[in-house]
CSV table of C-alpha atoms in Angstrom, one decimal:
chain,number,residue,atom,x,y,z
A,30,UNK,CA,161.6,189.1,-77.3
A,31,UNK,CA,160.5,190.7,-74.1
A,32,UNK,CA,157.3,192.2,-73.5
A,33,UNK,CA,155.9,194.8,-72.1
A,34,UNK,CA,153.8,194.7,-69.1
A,35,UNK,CA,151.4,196.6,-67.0
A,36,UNK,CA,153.8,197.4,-63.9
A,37,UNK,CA,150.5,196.8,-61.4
A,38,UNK,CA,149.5,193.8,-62.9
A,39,UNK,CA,153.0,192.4,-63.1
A,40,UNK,CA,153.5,193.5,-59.2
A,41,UNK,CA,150.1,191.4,-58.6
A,42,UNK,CA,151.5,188.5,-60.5
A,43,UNK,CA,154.8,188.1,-58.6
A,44,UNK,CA,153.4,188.7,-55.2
A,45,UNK,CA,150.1,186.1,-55.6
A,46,UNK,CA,153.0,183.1,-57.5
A,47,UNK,CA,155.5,183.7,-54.5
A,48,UNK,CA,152.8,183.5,-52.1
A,49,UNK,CA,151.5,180.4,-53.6
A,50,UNK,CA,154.2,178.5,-54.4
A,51,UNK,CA,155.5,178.6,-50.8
A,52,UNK,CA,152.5,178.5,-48.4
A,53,UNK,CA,150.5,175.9,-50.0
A,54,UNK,CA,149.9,172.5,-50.9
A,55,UNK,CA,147.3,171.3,-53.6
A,56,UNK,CA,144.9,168.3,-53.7
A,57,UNK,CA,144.8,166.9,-56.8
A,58,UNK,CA,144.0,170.3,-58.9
A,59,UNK,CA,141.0,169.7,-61.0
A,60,UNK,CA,138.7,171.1,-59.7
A,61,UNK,CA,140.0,171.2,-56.1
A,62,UNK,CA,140.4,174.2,-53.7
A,63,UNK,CA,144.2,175.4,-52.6
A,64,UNK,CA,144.9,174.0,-49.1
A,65,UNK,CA,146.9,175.7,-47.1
A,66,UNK,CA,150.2,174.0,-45.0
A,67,UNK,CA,151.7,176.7,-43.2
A,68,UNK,CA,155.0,176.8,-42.2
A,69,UNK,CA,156.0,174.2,-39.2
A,70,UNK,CA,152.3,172.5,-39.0
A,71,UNK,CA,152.6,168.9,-39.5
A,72,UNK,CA,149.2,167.6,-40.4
A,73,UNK,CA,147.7,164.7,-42.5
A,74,UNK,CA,147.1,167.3,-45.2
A,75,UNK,CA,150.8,168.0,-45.7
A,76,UNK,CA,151.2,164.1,-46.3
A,77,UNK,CA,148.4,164.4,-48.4
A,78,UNK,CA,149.7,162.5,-52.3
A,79,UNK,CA,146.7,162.8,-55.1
A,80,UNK,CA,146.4,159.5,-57.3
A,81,UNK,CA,148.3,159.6,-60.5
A,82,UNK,CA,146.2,158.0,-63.6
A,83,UNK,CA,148.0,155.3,-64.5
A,84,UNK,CA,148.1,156.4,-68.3
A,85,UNK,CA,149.9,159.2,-67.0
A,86,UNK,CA,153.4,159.0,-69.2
A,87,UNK,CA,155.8,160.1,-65.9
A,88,UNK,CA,158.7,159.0,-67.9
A,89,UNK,CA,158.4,161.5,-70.7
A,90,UNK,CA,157.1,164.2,-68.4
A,91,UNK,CA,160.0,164.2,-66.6
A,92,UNK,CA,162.5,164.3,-69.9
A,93,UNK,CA,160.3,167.5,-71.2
A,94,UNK,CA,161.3,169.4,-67.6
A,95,UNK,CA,164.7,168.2,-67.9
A,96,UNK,CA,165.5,169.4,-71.2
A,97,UNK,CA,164.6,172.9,-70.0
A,98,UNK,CA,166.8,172.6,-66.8
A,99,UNK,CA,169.3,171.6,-69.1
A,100,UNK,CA,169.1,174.4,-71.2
A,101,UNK,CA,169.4,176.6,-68.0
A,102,UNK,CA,172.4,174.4,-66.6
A,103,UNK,CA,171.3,172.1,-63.8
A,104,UNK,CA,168.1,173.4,-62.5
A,105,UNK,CA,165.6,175.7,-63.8
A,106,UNK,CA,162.8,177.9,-61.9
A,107,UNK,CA,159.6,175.9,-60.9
A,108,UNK,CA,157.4,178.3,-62.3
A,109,UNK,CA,159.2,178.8,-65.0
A,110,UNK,CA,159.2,174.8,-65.8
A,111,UNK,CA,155.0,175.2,-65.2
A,112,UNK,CA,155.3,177.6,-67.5
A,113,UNK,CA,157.5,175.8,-70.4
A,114,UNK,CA,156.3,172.4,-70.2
A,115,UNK,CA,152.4,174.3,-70.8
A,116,UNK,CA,153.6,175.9,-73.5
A,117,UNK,CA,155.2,173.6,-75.4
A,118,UNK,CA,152.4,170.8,-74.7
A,119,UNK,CA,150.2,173.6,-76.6
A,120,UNK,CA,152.2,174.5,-79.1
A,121,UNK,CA,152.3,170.5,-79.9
A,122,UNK,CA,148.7,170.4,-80.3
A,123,UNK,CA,148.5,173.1,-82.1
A,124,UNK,CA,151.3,171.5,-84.3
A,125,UNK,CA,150.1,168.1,-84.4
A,126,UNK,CA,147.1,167.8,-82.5
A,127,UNK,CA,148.2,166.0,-79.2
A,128,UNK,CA,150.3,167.1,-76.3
A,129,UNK,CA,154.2,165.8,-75.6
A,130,UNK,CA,153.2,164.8,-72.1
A,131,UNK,CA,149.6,163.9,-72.7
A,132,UNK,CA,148.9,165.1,-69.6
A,133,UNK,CA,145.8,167.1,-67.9
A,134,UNK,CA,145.6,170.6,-67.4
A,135,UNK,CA,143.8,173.0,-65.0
A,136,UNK,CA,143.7,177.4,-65.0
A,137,UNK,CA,146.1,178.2,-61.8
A,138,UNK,CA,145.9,181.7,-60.7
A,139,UNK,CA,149.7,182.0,-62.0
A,140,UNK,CA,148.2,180.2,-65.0
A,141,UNK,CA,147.5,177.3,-67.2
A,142,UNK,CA,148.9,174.4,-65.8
A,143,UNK,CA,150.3,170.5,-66.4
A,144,UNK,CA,147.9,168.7,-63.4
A,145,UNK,CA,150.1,165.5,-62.9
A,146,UNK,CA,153.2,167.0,-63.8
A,147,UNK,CA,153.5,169.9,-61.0
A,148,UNK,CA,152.2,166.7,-58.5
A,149,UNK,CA,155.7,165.4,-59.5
A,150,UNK,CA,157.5,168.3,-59.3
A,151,UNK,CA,156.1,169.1,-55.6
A,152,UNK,CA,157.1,165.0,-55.0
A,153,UNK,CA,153.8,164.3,-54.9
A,154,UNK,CA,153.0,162.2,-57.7
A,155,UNK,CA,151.8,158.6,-56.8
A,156,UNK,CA,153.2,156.1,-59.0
A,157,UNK,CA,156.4,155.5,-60.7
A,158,UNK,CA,158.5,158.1,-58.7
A,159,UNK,CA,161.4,156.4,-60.0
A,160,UNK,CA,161.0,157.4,-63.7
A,161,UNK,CA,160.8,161.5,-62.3
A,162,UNK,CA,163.6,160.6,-60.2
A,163,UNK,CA,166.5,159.1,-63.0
A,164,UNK,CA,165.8,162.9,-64.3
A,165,UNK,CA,164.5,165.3,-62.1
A,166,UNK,CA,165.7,165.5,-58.2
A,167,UNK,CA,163.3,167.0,-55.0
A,168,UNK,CA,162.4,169.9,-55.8
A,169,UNK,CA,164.9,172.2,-53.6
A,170,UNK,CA,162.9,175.6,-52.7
A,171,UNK,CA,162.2,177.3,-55.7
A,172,UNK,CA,164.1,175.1,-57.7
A,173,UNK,CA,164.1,171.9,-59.5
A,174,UNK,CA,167.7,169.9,-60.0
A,175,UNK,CA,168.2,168.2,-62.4
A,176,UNK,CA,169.3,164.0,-61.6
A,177,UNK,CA,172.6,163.4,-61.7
A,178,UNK,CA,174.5,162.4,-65.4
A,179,UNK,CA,171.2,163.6,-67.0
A,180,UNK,CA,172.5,164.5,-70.7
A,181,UNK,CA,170.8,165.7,-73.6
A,182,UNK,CA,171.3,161.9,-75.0
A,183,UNK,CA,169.5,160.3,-71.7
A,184,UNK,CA,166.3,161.9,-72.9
A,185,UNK,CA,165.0,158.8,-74.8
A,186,UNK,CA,161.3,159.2,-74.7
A,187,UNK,CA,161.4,162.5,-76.5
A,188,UNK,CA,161.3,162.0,-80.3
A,189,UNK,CA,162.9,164.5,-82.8
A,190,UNK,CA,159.3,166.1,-83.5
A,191,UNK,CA,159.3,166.7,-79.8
A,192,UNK,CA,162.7,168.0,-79.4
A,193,UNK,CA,162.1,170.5,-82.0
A,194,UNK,CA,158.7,171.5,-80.6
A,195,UNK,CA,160.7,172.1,-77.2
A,196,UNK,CA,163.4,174.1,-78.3
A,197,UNK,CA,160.9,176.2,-80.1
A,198,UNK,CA,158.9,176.7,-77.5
A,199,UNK,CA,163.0,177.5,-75.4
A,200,UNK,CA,163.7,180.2,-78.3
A,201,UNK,CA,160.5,182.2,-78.2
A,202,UNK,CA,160.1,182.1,-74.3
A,203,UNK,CA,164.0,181.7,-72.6
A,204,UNK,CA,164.5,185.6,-72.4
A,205,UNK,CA,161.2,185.9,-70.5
A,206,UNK,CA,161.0,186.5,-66.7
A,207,UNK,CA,159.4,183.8,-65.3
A,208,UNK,CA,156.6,186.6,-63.7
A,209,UNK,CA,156.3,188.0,-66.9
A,210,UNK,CA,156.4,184.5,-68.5
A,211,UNK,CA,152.8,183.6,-66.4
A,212,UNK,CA,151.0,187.0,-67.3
A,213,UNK,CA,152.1,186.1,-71.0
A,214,UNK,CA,150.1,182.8,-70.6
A,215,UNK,CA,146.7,185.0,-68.5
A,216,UNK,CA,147.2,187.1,-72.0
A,217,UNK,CA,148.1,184.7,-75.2
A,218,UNK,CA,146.1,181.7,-73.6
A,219,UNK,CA,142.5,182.2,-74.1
A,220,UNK,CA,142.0,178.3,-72.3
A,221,UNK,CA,143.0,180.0,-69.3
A,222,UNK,CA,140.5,181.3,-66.8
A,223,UNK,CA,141.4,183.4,-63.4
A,224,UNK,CA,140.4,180.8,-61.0
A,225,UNK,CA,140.7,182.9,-57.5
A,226,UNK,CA,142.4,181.0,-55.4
A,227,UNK,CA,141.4,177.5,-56.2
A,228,UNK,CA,141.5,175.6,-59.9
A,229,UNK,CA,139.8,175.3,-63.1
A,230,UNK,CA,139.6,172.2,-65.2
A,231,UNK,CA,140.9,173.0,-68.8
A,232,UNK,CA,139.7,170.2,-71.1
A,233,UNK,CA,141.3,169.5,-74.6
A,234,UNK,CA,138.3,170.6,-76.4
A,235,UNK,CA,138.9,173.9,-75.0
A,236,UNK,CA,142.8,174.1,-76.1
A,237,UNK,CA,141.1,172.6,-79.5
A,238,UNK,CA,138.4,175.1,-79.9
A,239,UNK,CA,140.7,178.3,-78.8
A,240,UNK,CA,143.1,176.9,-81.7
A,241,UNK,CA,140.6,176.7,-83.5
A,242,UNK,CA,140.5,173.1,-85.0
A,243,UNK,CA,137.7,171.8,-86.9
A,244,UNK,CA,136.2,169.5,-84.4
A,245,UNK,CA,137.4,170.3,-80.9
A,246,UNK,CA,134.8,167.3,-79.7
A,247,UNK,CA,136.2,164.5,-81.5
A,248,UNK,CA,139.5,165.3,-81.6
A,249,UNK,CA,139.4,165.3,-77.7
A,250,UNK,CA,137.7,161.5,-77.7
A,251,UNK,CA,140.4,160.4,-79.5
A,252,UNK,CA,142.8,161.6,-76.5
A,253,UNK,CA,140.4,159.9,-74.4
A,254,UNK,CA,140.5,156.8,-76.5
A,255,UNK,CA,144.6,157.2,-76.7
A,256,UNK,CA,144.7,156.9,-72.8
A,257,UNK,CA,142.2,153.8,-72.5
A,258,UNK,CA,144.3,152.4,-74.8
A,259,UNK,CA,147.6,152.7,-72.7
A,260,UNK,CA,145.9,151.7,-70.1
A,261,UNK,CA,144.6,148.2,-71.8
A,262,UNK,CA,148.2,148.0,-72.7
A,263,UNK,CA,149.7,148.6,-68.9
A,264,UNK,CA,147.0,146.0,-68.1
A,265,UNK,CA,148.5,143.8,-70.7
């Protein structure tokens, strides 16, 4: 389905995710102010890489981007990824109360947004680049590639439950503009909060509350308590 959108707000929407997505670079996005990089300045910014948590799933994170880019061919729209891998990570909690990727989110002012996953997708993430790597190549403009031989079949860390929460998530959205696909998210996302030109830390009791489960507060320690225990495990 497409939807119909306010032609001045939709104008506003393209011009402000253009603008952003090539002129700057973000510190790690919680919280954190855009900083610019313009075009040709090399500066310790522009090297800048934020710290991925190290119960950050990169693996899996990687899979959910590349089944989109396979469902587009060989590389999809980065803002239409951002978009996609959001969506489907809510739809999943709203489904079965935790994400696919697990990840942390912040309001962008082209939307809600996958922290540690968009690192990775601007080659920024700082740990276990390989994993994004066997499925997801440098980003190449606007684009990201998909890695070489990636199949349907290579994406192992997806479960069936997963897979059909994706390709849900690819029916009701794949007809979308990617444009139109962000003001959809400022409309139908109620987590989402215009930020101005920074970011806005969205926490899971938030997503919990707006879907309105029965205890936003708990059910967002137990995410909590899911990642200290991946980390006791990494630890071994």
């Amino acid at each position: 389905m497409l939807i119909a959108l306010d032609k001045t707000k939709m104008l506003i929407v393209k011009l402000a995710s253009t603008f952003l997505f090539s002129r700057f670079v973000t510190l790690p996005l919680v919280g954190r102010a855009f900083v610019p990089r313009f075009d040709g300045n090399v500066s310790e910014m522009a090297k800048y890489r934020p710290k991925t948590p190290e119960w950050f799933d990169t693996r899996k994170a990687a899979q959910a981007v590349a089944f989109f880019a396979l469902k587009l061919g060989t590389k999809i729209n980065i803002l239409k990824a951002t978009k996609l891998v959001y969506l489907a990570d809510r739809l999943s909690i709203e489904r079965r109360d935790h994400a696919i990727t697990n990840d942390s989110y912040v309001s962008m002012p082209f939307g809600p947004v996958n922290t540690n996953t968009y690192d990775y997708m601007n080659g920024k993430g700082s740990i276990r680049q390989n994993e994004w790597s066997s499925f997801i190549s440098n980003r190449a403009g606007y684009d990201l590639p998909l890695a070489k031989g990636v199949t349907l079949g290579s994406l192992d860390e997806l479960s069936r439950s997963d897979l059909k929460i994706l390709e849900d998530t690819w029916e009701q959205f794949k007809d979308i503009d990617k444009y139109e696909l962000a003001e959809w998210t400022h409309r139908f996302c109620p987590e989402w909060q215009n930020p101005g030109e920074s970011s806005i830390p969205i926490e899971f009791s938030t997503i919990f509350r707006k879907l309105k489960k029965s205890d936003p507060g708990e059910m967002a320690e137990e995410i909590a308590a899911e990642r200290k225990l991946r980390l006791d495990l990494l630890a071994g």
